[in-house]
Structure formats: structure tokens, C-alpha cells
mmCIF file of C-alpha atoms in Angstrom:
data_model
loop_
_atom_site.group_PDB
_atom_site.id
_atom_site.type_symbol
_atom_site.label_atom_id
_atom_site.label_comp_id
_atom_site.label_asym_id
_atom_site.label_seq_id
_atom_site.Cartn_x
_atom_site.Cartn_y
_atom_site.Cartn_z
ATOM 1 C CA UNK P 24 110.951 94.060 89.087
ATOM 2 C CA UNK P 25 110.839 97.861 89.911
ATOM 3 C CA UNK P 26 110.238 97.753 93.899
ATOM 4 C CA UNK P 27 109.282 100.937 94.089
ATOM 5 C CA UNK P 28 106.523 100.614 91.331
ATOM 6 C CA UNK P 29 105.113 97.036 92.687
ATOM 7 C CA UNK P 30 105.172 97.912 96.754
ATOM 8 C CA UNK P 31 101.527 98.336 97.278
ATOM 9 C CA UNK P 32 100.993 95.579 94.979
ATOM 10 C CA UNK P 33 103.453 93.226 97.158
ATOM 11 C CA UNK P 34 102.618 94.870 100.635
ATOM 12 C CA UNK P 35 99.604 92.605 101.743
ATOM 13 C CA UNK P 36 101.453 89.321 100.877
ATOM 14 C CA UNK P 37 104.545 90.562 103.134
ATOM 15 C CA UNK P 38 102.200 91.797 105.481
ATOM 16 C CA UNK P 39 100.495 88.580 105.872
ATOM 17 C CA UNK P 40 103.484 86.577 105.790
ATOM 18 C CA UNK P 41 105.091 88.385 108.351
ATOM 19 C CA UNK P 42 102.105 88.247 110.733
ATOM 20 C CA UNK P 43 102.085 84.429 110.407
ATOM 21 C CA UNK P 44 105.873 84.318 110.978
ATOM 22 C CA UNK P 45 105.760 86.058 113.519
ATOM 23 C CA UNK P 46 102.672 83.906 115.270
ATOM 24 C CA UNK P 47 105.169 80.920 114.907
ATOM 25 C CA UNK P 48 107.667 82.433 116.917
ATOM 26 C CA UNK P 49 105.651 84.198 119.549
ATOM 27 C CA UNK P 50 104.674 80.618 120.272
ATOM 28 C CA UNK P 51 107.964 78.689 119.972
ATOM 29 C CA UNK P 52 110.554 81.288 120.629
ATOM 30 C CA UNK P 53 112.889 81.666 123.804
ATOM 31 C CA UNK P 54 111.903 84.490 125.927
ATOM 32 C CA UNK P 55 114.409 87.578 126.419
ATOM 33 C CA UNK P 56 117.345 86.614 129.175
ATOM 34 C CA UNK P 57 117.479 88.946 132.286
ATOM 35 C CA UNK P 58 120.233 90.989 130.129
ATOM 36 C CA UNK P 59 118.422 91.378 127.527
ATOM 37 C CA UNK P 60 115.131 92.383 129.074
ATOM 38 C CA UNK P 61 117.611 95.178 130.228
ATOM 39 C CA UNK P 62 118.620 95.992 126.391
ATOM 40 C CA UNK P 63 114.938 96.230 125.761
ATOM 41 C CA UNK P 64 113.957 98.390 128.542
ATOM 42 C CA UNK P 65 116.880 101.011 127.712
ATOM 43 C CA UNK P 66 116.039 100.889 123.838
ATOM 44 C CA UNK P 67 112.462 101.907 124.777
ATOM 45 C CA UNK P 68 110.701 98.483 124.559
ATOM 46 C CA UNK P 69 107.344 99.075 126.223
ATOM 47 C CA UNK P 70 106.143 95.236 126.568
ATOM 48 C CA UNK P 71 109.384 92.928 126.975
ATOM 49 C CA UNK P 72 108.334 90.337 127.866
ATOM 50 C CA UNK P 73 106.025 90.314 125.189
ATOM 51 C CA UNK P 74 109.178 89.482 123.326
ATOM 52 C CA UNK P 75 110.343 86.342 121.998
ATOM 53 C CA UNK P 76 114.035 85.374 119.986
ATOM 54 C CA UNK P 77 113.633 82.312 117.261
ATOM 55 C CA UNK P 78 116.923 81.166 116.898
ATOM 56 C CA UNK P 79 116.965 79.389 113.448
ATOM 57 C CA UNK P 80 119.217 78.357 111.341
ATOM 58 C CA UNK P 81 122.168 79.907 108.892
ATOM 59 C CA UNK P 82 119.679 81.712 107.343
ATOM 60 C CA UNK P 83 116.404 84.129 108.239
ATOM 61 C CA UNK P 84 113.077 83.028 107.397
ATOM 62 C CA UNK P 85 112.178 83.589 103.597
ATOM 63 C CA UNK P 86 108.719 83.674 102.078
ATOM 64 C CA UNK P 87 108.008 80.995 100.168
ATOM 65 C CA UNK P 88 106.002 82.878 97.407
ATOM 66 C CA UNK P 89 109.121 83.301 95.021
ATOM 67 C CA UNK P 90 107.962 86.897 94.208
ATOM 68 C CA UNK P 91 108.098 88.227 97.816
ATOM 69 C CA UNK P 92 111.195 86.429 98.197
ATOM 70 C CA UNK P 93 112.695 87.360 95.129
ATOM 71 C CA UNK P 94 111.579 91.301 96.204
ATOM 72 C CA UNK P 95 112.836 90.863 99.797
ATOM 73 C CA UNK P 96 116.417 89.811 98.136
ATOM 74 C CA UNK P 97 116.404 92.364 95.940
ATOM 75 C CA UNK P 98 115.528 95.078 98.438
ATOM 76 C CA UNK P 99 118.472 94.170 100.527
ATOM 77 C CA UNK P 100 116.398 92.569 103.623
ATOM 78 C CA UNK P 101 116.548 88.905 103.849
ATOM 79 C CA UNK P 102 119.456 88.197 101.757
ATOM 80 C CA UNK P 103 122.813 86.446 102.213
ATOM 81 C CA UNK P 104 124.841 88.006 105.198
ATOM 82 C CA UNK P 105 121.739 88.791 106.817
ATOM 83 C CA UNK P 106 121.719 87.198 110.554
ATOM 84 C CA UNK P 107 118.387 89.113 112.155
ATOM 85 C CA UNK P 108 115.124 90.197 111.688
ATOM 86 C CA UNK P 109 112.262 91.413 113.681
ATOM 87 C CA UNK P 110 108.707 90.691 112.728
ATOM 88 C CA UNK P 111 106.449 92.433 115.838
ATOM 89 C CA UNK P 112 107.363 90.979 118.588
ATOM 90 C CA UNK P 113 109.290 88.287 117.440
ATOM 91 C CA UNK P 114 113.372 88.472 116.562
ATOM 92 C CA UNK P 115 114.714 85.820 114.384
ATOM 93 C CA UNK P 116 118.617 85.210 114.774
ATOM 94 C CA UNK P 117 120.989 83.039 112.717
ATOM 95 C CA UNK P 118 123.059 80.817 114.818
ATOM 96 C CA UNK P 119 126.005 81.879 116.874
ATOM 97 C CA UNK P 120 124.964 85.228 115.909
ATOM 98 C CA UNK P 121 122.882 86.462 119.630
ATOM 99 C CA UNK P 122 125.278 89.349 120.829
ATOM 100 C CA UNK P 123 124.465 92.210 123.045
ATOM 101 C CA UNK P 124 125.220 94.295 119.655
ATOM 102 C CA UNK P 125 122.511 92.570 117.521
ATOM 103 C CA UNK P 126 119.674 92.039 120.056
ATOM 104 C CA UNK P 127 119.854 95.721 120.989
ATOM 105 C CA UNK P 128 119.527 96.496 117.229
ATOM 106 C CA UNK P 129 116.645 93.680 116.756
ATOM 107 C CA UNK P 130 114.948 95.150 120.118
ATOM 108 C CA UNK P 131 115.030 99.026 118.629
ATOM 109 C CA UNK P 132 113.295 97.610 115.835
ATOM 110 C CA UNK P 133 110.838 96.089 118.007
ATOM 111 C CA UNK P 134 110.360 99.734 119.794
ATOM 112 C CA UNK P 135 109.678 101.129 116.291
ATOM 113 C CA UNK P 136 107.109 98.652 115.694
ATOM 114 C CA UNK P 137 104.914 99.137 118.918
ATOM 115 C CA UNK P 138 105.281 102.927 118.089
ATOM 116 C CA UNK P 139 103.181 102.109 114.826
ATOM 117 C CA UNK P 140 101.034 99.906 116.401
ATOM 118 C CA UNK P 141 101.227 96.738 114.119
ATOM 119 C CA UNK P 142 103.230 94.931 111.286
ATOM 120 C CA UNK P 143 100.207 96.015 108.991
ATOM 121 C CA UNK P 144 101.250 99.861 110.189
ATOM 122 C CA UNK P 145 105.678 99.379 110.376
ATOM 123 C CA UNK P 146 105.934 97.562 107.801
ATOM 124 C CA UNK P 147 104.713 99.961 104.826
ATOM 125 C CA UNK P 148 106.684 102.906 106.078
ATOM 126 C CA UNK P 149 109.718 101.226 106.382
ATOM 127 C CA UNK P 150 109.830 99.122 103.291
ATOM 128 C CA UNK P 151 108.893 102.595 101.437
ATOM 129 C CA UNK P 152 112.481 104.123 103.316
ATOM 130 C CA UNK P 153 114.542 100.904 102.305
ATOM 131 C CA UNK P 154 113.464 101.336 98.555
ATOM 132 C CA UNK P 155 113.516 105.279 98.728
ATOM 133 C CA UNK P 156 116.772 105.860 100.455
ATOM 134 C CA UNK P 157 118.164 102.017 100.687
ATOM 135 C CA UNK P 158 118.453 99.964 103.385
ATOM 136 C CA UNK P 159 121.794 101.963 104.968
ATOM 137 C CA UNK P 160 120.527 105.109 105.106
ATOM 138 C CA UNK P 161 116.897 103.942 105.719
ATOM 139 C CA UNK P 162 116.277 106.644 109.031
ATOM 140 C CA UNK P 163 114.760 103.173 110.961
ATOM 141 C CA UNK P 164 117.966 101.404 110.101
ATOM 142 C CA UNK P 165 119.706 104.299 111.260
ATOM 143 C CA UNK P 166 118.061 104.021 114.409
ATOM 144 C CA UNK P 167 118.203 100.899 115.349
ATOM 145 C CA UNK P 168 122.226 100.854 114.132
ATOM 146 C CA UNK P 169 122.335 103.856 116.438
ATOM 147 C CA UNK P 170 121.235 101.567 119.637
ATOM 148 C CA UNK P 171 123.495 98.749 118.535
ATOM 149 C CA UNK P 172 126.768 100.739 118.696
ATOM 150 C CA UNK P 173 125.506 101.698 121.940
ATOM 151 C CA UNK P 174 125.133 97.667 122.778
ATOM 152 C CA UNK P 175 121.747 98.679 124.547
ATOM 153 C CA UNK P 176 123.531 100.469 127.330
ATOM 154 C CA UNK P 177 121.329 103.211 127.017
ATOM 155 C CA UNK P 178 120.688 106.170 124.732
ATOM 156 C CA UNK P 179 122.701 106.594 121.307
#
């Protein structure tokens, strides 16, 4: 599969799924702890308690179309290792995984996606900087790594 090539062609399936997903969680999630309304205030969330954290299991949600999945493996974002992943408003974390360090990267990803406006808007741009650059030196991965070393104390 050449990622690069198929993206628009995959987009509106990953779009949709992730929109679903995340209407899931919005609805059975946990809402952010006192702290970590705190994280999300100083990583420049706008609407916190719009928030919600799915714990789930060892692993993050998949799709269950095998070519999305097989895309989203391949591209580095849901595979094995992976314990988080933010979908809107909605952070999924693995198990005995919810630090200060991982929620403040999960909630910078959240800030990125109310500064497009929707998972229909976020989620092009940075799937086309994960397949352009890869997912380390994607600049939104960058970001949001930047806030986690700072454990959502404040700016990077």
C-alpha cells in the first residue's frame, strides 16, 4: 500500500471512524480529574471539560475495516507500543498507562484539534505530516511531545 498515494482515498473512512469513536467515548468516558483539567488549561485546551479519557484495554481502538487498520499500522499510529490516542475530544489510554506525562501529550493534541475545528479538518493535515515527515518528526507530534516533557506544567 503506498500511504501517501491512497490518503485521500482512505481519509473519509478514518474520518468517519474516528467521529464514531470518538461519540462512544464522549458518552462513556471518565471526565478529566481536577489535575488534569489543570494540564489542559496550561496546554491551551479551550473547552475541558468538554473532555473525556476512555480507558480501554492493552491496546487502542483499531478500525475494523482491515484496510484502515492495516494503513493505520503501517503509518506508525495505532500499532503495538502505542498506549494513547486522541480522537476530538475524546483520549483513549491503555491501562496503567494515565500519567501526568501522557495526558498532557493526549490534551495538546486535543488543543490542536479545536484549533482546526473538527476531526474532518485535524485529521487530514496531520495524517499528510505523519506520512510526509513520519510520525517523530511529524511538527504536531513534536508539539504535543514538547508539552509532555513539560508534564503540562506550563509552556514547553
Amino acid at each position: 500500500m503506498d500511504l501517501r498515494r491512497d490518503l485521500l482515498r482512505l481519509l473519509p473512512g478514518a474520518i468517519a471512524w474516528a467521529e464514531a469513536r470518538q461519540k462512544v467515548a464522549l458518552h462513556d468516558g471518565e471526565r478529566l480529574t481536577g489535575d488534569e483539567e489543570r494540564i489542559a488549561r496550561a496546554v491551551g485546551v479551550t473547552r475541558p471539560e468538554l473532555v473525556r479519557i476512555e480507558m480501554v484495554g492493552d491496546r487502542l481502538p483499531m478500525p475494523d475495516d482491515p484496510v484502515l487498520k492495516a494503513a493505520a499500522v503501517e503509518a506508525g499510529l495505532l500499532g503495538p507500543g502505542m498506549v494513547g490516542l486522541t480522537l476530538g475530544h475524546a483520549i483513549f489510554i491503555c491501562r496503567g498507562h494515565r500519567t501526568a506525562r501522557l495526558v498532557a501529550h493526549e490534551l495538546r493534541h486535543v488543543y490542536q484539534y479545536e484549533q482546526y475545528g473538527s476531526i474532518a479538518a485535524f485529521l487530514p493535515a496531520y495524517l499528510a505530516q505523519v506520512l510526509e515527515v513520519g510520525y517523530e518528526d511529524a511538527p504536531l507530534e513534536q508539539d504535543a511531545r514538547a508539552f509532555e516533557r513539560a508534564t503540562g506544567a506550563g509552556a514547553p
